[in-house]
Coordinates of C-alpha atoms in Angstrom, one line a residue:
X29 CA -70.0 -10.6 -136.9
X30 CA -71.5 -13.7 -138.6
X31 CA -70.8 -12.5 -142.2
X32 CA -67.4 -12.4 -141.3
X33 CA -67.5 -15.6 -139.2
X34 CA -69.1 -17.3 -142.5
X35 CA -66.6 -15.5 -145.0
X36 CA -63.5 -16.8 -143.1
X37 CA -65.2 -20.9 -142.1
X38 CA -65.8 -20.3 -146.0
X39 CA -62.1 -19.7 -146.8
X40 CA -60.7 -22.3 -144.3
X41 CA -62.9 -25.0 -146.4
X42 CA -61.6 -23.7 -149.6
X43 CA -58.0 -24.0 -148.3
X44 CA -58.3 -27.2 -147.2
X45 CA -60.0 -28.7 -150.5
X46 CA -57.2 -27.2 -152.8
X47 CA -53.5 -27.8 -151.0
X48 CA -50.6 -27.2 -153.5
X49 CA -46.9 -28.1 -153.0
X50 CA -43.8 -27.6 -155.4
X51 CA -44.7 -31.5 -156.7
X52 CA -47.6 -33.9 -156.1
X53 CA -47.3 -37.5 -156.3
X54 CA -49.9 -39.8 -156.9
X55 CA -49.7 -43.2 -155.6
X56 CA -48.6 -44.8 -152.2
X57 CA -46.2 -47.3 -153.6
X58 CA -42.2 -48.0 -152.8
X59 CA -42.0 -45.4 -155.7
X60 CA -43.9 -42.9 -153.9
X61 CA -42.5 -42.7 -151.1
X62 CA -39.2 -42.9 -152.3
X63 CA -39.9 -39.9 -154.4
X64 CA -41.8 -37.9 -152.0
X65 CA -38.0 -38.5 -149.7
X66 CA -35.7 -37.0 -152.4
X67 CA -38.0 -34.4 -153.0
X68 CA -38.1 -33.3 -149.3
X69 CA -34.1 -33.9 -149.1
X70 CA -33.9 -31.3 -152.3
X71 CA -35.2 -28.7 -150.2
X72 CA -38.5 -28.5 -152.4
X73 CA -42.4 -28.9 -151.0
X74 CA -43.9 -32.4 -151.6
X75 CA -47.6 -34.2 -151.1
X76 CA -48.1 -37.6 -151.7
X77 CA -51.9 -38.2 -152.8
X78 CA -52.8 -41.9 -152.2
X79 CA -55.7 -44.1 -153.2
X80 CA -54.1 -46.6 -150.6
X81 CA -53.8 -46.7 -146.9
X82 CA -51.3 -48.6 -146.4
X83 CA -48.2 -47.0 -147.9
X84 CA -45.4 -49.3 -149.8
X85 CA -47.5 -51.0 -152.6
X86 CA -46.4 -54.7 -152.7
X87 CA -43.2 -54.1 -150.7
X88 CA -45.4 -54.2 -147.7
X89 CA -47.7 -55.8 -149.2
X90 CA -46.5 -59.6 -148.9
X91 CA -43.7 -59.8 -151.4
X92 CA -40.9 -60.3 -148.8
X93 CA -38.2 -61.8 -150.9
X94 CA -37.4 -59.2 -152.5
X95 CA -36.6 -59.9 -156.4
X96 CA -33.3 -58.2 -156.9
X97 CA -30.8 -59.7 -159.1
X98 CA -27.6 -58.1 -158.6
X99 CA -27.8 -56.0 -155.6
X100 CA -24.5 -54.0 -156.5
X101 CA -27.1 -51.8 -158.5
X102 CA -29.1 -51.1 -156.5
X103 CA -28.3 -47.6 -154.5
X104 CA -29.9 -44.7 -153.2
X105 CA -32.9 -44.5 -151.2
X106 CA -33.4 -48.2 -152.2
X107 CA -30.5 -49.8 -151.0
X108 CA -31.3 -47.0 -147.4
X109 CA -34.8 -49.4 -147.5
X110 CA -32.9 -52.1 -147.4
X111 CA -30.6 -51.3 -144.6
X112 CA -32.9 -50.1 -142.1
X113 CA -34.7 -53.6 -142.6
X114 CA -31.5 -55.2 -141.6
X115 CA -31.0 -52.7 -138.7
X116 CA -34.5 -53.5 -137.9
X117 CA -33.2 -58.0 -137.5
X118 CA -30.3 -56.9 -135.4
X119 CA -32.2 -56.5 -132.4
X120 CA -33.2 -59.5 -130.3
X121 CA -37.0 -57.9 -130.2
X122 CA -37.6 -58.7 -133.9
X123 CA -37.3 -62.3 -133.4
X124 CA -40.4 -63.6 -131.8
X125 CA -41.6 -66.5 -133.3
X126 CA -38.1 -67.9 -134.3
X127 CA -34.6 -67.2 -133.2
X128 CA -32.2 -65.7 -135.5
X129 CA -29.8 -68.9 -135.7
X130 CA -32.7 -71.1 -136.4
X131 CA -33.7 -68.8 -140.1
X132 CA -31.5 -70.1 -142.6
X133 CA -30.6 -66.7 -144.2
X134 CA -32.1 -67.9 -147.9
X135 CA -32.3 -65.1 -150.1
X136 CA -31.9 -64.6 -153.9
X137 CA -28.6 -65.4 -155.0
X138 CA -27.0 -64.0 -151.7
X139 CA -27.8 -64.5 -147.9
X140 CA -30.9 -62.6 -147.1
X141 CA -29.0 -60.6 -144.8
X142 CA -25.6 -59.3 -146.2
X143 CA -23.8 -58.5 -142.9
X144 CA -20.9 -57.1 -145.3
X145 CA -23.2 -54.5 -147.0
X146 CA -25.3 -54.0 -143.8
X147 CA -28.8 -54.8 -146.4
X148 CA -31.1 -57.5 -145.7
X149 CA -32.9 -58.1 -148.7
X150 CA -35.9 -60.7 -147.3
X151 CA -38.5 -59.3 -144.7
X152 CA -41.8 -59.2 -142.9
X153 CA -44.5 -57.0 -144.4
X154 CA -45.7 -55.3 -141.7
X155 CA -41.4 -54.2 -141.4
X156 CA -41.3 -52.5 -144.8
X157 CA -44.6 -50.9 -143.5
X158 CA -43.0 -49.8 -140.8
X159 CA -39.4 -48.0 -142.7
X160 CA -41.9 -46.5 -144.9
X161 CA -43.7 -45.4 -142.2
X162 CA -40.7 -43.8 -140.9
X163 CA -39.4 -42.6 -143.9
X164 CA -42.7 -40.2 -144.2
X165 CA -42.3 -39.3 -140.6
X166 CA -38.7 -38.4 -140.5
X167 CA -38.9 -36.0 -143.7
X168 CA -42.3 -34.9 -142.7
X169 CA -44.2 -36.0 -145.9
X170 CA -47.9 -34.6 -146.1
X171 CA -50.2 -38.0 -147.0
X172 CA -54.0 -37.9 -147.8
X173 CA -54.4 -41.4 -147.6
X174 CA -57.7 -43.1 -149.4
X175 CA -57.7 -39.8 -152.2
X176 CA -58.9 -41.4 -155.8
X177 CA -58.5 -39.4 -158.8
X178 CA -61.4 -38.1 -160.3
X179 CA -60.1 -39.9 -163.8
X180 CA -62.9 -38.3 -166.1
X181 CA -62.6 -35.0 -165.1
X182 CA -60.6 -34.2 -162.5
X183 CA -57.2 -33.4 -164.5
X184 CA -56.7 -29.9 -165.5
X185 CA -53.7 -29.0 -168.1
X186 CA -52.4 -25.6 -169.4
X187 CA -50.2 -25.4 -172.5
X188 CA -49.4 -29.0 -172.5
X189 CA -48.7 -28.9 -168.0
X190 CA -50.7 -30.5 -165.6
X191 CA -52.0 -27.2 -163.4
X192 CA -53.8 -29.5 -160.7
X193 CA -55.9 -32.7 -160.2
X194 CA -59.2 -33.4 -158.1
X195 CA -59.8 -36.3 -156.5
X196 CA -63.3 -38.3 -155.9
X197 CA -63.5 -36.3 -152.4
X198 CA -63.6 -33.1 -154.1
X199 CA -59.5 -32.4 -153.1
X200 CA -57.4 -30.0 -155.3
X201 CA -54.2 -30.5 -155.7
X202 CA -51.7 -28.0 -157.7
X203 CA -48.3 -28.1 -158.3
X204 CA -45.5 -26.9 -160.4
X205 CA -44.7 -30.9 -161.0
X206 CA -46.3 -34.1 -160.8
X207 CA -45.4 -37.9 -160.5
X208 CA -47.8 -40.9 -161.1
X209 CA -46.4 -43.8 -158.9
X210 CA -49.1 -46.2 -159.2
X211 CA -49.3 -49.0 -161.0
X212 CA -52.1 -48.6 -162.9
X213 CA -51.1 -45.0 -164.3
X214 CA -54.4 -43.4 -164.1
X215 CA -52.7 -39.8 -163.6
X216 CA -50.7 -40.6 -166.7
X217 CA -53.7 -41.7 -168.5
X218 CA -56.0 -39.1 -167.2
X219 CA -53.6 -36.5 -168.2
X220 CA -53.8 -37.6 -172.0
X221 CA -50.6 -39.4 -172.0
X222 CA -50.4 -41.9 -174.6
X223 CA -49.8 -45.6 -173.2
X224 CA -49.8 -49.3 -174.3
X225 CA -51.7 -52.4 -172.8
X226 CA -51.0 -55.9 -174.1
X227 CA -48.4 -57.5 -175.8
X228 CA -46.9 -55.7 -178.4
X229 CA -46.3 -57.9 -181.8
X230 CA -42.6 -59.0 -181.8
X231 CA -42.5 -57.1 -185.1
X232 CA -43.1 -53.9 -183.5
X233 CA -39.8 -53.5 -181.8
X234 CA -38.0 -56.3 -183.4
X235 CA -37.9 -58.7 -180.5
X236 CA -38.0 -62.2 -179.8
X237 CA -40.2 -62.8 -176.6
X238 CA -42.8 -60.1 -176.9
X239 CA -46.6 -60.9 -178.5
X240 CA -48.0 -64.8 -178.0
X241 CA -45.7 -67.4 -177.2
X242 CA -47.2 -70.4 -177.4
X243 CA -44.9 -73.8 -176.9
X244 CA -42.2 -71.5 -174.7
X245 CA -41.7 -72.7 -171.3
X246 CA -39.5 -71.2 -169.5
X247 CA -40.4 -72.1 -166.1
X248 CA -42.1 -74.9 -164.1
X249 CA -45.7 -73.6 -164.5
X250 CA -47.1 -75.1 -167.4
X251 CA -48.6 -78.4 -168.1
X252 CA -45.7 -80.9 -168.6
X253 CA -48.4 -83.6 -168.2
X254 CA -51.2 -84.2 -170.0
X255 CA -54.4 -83.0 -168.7
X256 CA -57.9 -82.7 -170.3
X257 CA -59.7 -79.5 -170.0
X258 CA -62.9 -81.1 -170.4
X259 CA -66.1 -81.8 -167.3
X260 CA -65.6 -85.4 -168.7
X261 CA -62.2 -86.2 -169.0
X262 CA -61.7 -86.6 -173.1
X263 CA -65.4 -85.4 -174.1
X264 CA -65.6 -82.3 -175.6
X265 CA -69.3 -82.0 -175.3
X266 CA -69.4 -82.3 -171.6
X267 CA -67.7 -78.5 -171.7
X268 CA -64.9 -77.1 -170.2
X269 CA -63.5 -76.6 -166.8
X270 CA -63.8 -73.1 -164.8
X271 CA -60.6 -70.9 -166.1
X272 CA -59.9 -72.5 -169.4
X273 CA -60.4 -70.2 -172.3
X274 CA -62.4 -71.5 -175.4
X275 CA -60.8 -68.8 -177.5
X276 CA -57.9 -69.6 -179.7
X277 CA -54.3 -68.3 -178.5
X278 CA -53.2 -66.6 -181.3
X279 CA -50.2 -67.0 -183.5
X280 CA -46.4 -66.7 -182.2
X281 CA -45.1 -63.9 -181.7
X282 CA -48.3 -61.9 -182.8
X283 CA -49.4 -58.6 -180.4
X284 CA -52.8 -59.0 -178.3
X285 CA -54.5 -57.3 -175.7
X286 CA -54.1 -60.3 -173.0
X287 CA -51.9 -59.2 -169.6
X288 CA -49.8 -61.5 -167.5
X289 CA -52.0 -63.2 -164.3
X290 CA -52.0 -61.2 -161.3
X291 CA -52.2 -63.0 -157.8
X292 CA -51.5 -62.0 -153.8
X293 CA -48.0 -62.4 -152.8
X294 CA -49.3 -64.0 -149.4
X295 CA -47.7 -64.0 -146.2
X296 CA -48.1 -67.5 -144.4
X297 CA -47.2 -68.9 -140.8
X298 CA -46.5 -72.4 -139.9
X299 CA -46.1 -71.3 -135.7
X300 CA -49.6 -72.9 -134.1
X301 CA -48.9 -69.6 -132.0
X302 CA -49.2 -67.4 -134.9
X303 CA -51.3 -68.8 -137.4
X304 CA -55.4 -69.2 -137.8
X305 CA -56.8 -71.9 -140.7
X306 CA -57.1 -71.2 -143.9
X307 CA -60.9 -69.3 -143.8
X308 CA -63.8 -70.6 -146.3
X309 CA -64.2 -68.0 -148.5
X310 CA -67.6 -66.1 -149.8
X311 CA -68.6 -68.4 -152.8
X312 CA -66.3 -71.2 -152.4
X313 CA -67.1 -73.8 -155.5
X314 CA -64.9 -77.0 -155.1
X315 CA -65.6 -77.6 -158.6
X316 CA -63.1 -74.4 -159.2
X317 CA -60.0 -76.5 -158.4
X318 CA -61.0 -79.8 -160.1
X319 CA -58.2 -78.5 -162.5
X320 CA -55.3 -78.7 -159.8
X321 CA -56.2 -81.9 -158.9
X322 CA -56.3 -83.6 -161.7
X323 CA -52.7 -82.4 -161.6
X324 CA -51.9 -83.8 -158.4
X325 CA -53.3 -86.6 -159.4
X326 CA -51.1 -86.8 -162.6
X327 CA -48.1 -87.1 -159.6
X328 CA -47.1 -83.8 -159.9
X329 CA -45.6 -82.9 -156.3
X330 CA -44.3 -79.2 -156.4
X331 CA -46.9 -77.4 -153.9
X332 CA -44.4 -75.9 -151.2
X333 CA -41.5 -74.8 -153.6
X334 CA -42.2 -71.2 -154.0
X335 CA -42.8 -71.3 -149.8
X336 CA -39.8 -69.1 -150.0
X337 CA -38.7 -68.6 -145.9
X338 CA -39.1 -65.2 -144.6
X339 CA -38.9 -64.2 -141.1
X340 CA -40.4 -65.5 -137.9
X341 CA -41.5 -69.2 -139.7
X342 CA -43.2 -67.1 -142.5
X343 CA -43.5 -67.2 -146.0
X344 CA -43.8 -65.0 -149.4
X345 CA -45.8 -67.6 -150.8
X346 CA -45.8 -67.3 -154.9
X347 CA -47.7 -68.6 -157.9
X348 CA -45.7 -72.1 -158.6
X349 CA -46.7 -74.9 -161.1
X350 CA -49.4 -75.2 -163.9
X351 CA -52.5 -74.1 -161.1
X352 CA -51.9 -72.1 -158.7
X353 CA -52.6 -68.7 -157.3
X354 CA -52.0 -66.9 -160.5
X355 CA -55.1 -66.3 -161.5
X356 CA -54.8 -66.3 -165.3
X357 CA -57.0 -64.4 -167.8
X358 CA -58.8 -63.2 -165.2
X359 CA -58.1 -59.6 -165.3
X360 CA -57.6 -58.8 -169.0
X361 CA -59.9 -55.6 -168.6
X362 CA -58.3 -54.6 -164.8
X363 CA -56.0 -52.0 -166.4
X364 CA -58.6 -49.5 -168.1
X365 CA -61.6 -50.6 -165.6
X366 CA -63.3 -48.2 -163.1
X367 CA -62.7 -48.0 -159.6
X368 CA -66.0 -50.3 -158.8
X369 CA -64.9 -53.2 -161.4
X370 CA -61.3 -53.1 -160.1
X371 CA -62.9 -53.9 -156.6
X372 CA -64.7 -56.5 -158.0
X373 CA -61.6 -57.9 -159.7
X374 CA -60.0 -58.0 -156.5
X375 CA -62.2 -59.2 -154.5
X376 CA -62.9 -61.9 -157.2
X377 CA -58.8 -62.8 -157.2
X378 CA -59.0 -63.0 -153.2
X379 CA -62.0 -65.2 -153.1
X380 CA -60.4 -67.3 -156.0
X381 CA -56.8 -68.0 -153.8
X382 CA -58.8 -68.3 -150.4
X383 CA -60.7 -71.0 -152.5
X384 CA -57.4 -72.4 -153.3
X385 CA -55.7 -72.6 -150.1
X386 CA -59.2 -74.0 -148.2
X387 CA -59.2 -76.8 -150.9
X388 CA -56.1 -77.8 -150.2
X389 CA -56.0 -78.3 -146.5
X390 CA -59.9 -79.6 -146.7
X391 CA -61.0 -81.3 -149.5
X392 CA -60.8 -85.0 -149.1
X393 CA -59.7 -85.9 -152.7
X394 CA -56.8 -84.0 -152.2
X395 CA -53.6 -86.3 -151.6
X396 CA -53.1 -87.0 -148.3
X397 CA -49.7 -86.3 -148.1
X398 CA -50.2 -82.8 -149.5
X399 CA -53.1 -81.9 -147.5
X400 CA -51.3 -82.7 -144.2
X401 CA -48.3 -80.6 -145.0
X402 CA -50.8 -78.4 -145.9
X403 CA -52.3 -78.1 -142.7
X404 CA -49.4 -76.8 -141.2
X405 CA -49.8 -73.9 -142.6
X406 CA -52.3 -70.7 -142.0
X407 CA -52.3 -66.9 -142.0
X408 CA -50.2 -65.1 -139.7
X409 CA -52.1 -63.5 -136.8
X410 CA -49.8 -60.9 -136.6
X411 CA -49.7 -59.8 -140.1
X412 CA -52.2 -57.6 -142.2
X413 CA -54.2 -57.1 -138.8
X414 CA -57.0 -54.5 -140.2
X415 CA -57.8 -57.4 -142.5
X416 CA -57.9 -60.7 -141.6
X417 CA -53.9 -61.6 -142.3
X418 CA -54.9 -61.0 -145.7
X419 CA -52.3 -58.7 -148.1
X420 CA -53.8 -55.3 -148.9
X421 CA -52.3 -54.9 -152.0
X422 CA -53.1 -57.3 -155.3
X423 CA -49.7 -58.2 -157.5
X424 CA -50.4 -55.3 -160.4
X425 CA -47.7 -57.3 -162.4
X426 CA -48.7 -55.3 -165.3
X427 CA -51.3 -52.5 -166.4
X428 CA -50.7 -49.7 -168.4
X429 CA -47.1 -48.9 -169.7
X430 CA -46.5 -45.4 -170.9
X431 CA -45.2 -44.4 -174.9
X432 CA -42.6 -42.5 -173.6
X433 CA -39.9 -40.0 -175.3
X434 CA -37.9 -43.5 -175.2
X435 CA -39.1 -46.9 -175.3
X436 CA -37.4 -49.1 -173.1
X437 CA -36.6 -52.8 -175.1
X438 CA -35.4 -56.5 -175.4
X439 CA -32.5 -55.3 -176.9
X440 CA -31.7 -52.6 -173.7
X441 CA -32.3 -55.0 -171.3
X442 CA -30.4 -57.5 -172.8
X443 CA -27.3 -54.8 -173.1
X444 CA -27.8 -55.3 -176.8
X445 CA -28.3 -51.7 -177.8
X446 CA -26.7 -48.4 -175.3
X447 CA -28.8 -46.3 -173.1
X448 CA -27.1 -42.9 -172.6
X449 CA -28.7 -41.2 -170.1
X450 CA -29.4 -43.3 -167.9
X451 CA -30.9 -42.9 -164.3
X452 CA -31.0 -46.5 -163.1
X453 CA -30.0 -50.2 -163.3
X454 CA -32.1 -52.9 -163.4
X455 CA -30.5 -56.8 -163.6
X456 CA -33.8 -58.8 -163.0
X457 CA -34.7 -62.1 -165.4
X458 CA -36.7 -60.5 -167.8
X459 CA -39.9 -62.7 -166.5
X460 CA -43.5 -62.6 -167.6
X461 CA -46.1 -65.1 -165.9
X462 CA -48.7 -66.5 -168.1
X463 CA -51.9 -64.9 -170.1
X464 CA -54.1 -67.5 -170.8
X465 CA -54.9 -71.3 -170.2
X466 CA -56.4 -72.9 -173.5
X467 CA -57.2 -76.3 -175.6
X468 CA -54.2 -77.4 -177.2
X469 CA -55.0 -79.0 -181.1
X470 CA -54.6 -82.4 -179.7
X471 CA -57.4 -81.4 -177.3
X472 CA -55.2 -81.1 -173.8
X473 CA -54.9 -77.9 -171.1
X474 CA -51.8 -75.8 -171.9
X475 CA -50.6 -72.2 -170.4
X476 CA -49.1 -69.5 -172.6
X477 CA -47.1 -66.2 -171.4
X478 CA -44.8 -67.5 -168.9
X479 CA -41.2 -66.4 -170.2
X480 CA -37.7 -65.8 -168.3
X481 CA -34.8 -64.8 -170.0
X482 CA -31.7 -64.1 -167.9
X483 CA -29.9 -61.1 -168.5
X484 CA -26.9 -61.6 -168.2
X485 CA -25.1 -58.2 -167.2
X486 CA -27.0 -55.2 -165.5
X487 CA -28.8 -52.6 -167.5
X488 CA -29.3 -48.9 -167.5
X489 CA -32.6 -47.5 -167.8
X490 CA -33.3 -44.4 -169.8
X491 CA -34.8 -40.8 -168.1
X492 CA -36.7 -40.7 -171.5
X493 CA -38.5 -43.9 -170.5
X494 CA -39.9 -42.2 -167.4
X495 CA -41.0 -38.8 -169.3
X496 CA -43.5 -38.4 -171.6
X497 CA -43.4 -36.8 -175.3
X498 CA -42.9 -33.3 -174.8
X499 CA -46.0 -32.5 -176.8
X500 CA -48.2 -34.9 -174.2
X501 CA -47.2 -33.3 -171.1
X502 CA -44.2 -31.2 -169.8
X503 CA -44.2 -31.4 -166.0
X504 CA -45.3 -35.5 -165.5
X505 CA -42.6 -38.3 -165.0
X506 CA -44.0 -42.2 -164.5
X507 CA -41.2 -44.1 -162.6
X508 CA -43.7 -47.6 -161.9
X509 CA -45.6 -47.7 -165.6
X510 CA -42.6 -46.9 -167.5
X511 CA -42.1 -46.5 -171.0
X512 CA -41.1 -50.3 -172.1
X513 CA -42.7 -53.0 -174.1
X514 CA -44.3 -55.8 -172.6
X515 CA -40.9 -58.3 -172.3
X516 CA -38.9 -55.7 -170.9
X517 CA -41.2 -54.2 -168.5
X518 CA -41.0 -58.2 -167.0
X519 CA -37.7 -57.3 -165.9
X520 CA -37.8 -53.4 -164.8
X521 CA -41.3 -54.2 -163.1
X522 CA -39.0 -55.1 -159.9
X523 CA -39.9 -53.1 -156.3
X524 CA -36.0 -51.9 -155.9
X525 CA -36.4 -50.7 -159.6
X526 CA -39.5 -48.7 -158.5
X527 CA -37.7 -47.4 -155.5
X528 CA -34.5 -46.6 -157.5
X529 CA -37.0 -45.1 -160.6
X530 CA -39.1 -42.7 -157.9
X531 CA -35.8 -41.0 -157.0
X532 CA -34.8 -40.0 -160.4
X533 CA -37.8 -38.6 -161.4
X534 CA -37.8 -36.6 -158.0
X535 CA -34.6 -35.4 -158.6
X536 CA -35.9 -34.3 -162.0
X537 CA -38.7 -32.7 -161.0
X538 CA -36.9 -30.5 -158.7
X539 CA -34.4 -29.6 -161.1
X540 CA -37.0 -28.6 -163.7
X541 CA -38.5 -26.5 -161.4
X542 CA -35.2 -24.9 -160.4
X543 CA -34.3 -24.4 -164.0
X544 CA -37.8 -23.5 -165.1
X545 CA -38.0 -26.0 -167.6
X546 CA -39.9 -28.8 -169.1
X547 CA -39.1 -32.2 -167.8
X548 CA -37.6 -33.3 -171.4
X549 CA -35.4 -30.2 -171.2
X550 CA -33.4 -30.0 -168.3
X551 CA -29.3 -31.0 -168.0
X552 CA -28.8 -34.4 -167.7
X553 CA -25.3 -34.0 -166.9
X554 CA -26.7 -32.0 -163.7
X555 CA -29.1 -34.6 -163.3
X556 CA -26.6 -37.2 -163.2
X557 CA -24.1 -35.7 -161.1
X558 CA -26.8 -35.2 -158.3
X559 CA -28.0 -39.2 -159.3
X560 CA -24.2 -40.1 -157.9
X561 CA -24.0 -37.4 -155.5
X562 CA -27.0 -39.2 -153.8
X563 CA -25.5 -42.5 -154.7
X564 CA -27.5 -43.6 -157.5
X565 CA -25.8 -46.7 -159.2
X566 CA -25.7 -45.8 -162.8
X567 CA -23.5 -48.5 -163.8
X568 CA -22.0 -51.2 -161.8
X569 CA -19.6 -51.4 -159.3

């Protein structure tokens, strides 16, 4: 009786550390979740694996106002996001700290909320939590939240397919097809998928604003004054300031290794109800920000314009001007680094913006006028609860980018050269932030990186810049690190495109498995007529 008592608590352990499901996803993005949707809606079995806890990436994870372009192409399961946040600001109840005729209805390039197309395209994070949330609910979606992937040994692959993965837990998880949805693409990676990180040359794809790009401003966030990098103002030998690079920037248009500057999209309350001062972080070192004042003191007065209004007197507060929270060249080696040193650059990229915002409303060099605006503000009480009003998830703005069956460019997202099979539109500024902050020759601070070209029509995005070469893996499709160079990856990097990406390559995975195919093999034509069937915007309205 206890042999068979042992055999069978035996087998129950087994089960439960190997689960297996027609597709696994990795990730617990806007992509993820997305995906895991169709796939359920196809009729097919589905388990997302997330590192995260908190499910929707940096849709609920502080960046509110949303970056969209032209929301005519954006459909699907995106554009069903969208309205249920605008179902969601129709009821009196989500209006606490502000009523709806007092929010100005400010979004990007249309009202916020679109009562004509029932979306509403600017929101709280912890309401994206909760459509997410309901999305996994609704279609019954198995998550295993806080699952890492065992990245050094953990992938196992048959005749060029992924068979299963194990995660740091000791998990198993097999499946006919897979999806990596994060934004690092460690499945991709871990799988033997070849990928790029950096800025590709300008040469290599025969592009203009790929590689270095030093003297190119596009925005507002370089130094259009001139400051000097050094302890003593004008004495090299006194050293530099913290966050200045001694290295040289390279030559234009040259490829490198650097990444664009990742920050926290933050949430911020100006309600004295809902709001607690900015806390003194771990480490705080004034001497950190003597760089940001030096620009204030220059005269430069451009602290609240990227305050941009959310909800309930809040904010999606974004990197704006030459310092701010953008914490550049500060996470060059984030992409390839292990689980422990991407804590550390985290937690290094929280304590640096904490830093930020306490010097600001404390520091009594600061101007006064800024630092009593700045008082105003706080973090919302009612926002990020489990941790302190503090966003979960750090701005990946860029990490590694899959070598795909197609390379997405410049010249696609421009509408310069024809994608023909396409399985989304994207229509975002192609928009990089900065790299690096170095000594100019004539011995002043200068920021390189930032670049924003418009495009000018929407553009289709390939399904071969979502698969991999055939002959790297046959049952993997990346919808978040797609296939692209560094430039056009600025504008496809957008949540709606993630959303709108996650439910092609579900769709894709399903139809693979129901034609027993390779992911590079099946119809596109029945690919496609599902897309529109589900109404997928493949070109615009």
């Amino acid at each position: 009786m206890r042999k068979a008592f042992v055999f069978f608590l035996l087998l129950a352990q087994a089960s439960f550390a190997q689960q297996q499901a027609d597709v696994i996803i990795y990730g617990g993005t806007s992509a993820a979740i997305t995906a895991a949707v169709q796939v359920k809606q196809m009729g097919k079995s589905v388990i997302v694996v997330s590192p995260d806890t908190h499910l929707g990436g940096l849709s609920s994870g502080g960046l509110g106002f949303t970056d969209t372009g032209d929301k005519s192409v954006i459909g699907g399961l995106a554009r069903e996001f969208y309205h249920r946040v605008y179902l969601h600001y129709q009821t009196p109840a989500a209006w606490k700290w502000q009523k709806q005729s007092e929010y100005g209805n400010k979004g990007q390039g249309t009202p916020a909320m679109d009562g004509t197309e029932r979306t509403m395209w600017i929101f709280e994070p912890h309401v994206a939590e909760k459509v997410f949330e309901d999305f996994v609910k609704e279609h019954n979606v198995t998550v295993l939240r806080n699952e890492w992937l065992d990245r050094e040994k953990g992938v196992v692959k048959k005749n060029g397919a992924i068979v299963s993965f194990t995660t740091l837990s000791g998990k198993t998880f097999k499946g006919k097809m897979f999806i990596d949805a994060t934004y690092e693409g460690d499945l991709m990676a871990a799988a033997g998928v070849k990928y790029h990180v950096g800025r590709e040359a300008n040469s290599v794809y025969g592009e203009e604003f790929n590689g270095v790009q030093t003297g190119v401003f596009h925005h507002r966030h370089h130094f259009a004054m001139k400051i000097s990098p050094y302890k003593v103002p004008g004495d090299p030998k006194s050293g530099l300031l913290p966050l200045i690079s001694d290295k040289d920037p390279g030559i234009k248009g040259e490829g490198d290794s650097r990444i664009q500057a990742y920050c926290f999209r933050m949430c911020l309350s100006n309600n004295p109800d809902n709001r607690v001062p900015f806390p003194k972080p771990e480490g705080y070192d004034p001497a950190r920000y003597e760089l940001l004042l030096r620009v204030f003191n220059s005269g430069w007065r451009e602290t609240f314009d990227k305050y941009d209004p959310i909800p309930n007197r809040k904010t999606d507060t974004n990197n704006h001007g030459p310092v701010s929270t953008d914490y550049i060249g500060m996470n060059y080696d984030y992409p390839e680094a292990s689980y422990e040193r991407r804590r550390e650059i985290i937690k290094d990229h929280e304590q640096y913006q904490k830093g930020l915002l306490y010097f600001m409303a404390n520091d009594p060099r600061m101007p006064a006028d800024v630092q009593e605006k700045m008082k105003q503000w706080g973090l919302p009480k009612d926002e990020f609860m489990d941790n302190g009003g503090w966003p979960h998830q750090l701005y990946i703005r860029e990490a590694r980018r899959m070598i795909g069956q197609e390379v997405m460019t410049e010249h696609e997202t421009l509408s310069k050269k024809a994608v023909k099979q396409p399985v989304g539109m994207g229509s975002y500024t192609l928009d990089a932030h900065h790299a690096q902050r170095y000594v100019t020759p004539d011995g002043y601070v200068q920021n390189e990186g930032d670049i924003g070209v418009h495009a000018k029509i929407p553009y289709k995005i390939s399904y071969g810049a979502i698969i991999p070469k055939k002959e790297e893996c046959r049952n993997l499709l990346v919808p978040v690190c797609v296939s692209s160079s560094h430039i056009a990856f600025g504008s496809i990097r957008m949540e709606p495109v993630f959303m709108i990406l996650g439910q092609s390559a579900a769709t894709a995975a399903v139809q693979a498995i129901d034609s027993k195919k390779a992911v590079q093999d099946i119809d596109y034509n029945k690919l496609q007529a599902q897309l529109l069937k589900d109404k997928q915007r493949l070109s615009k309205p």
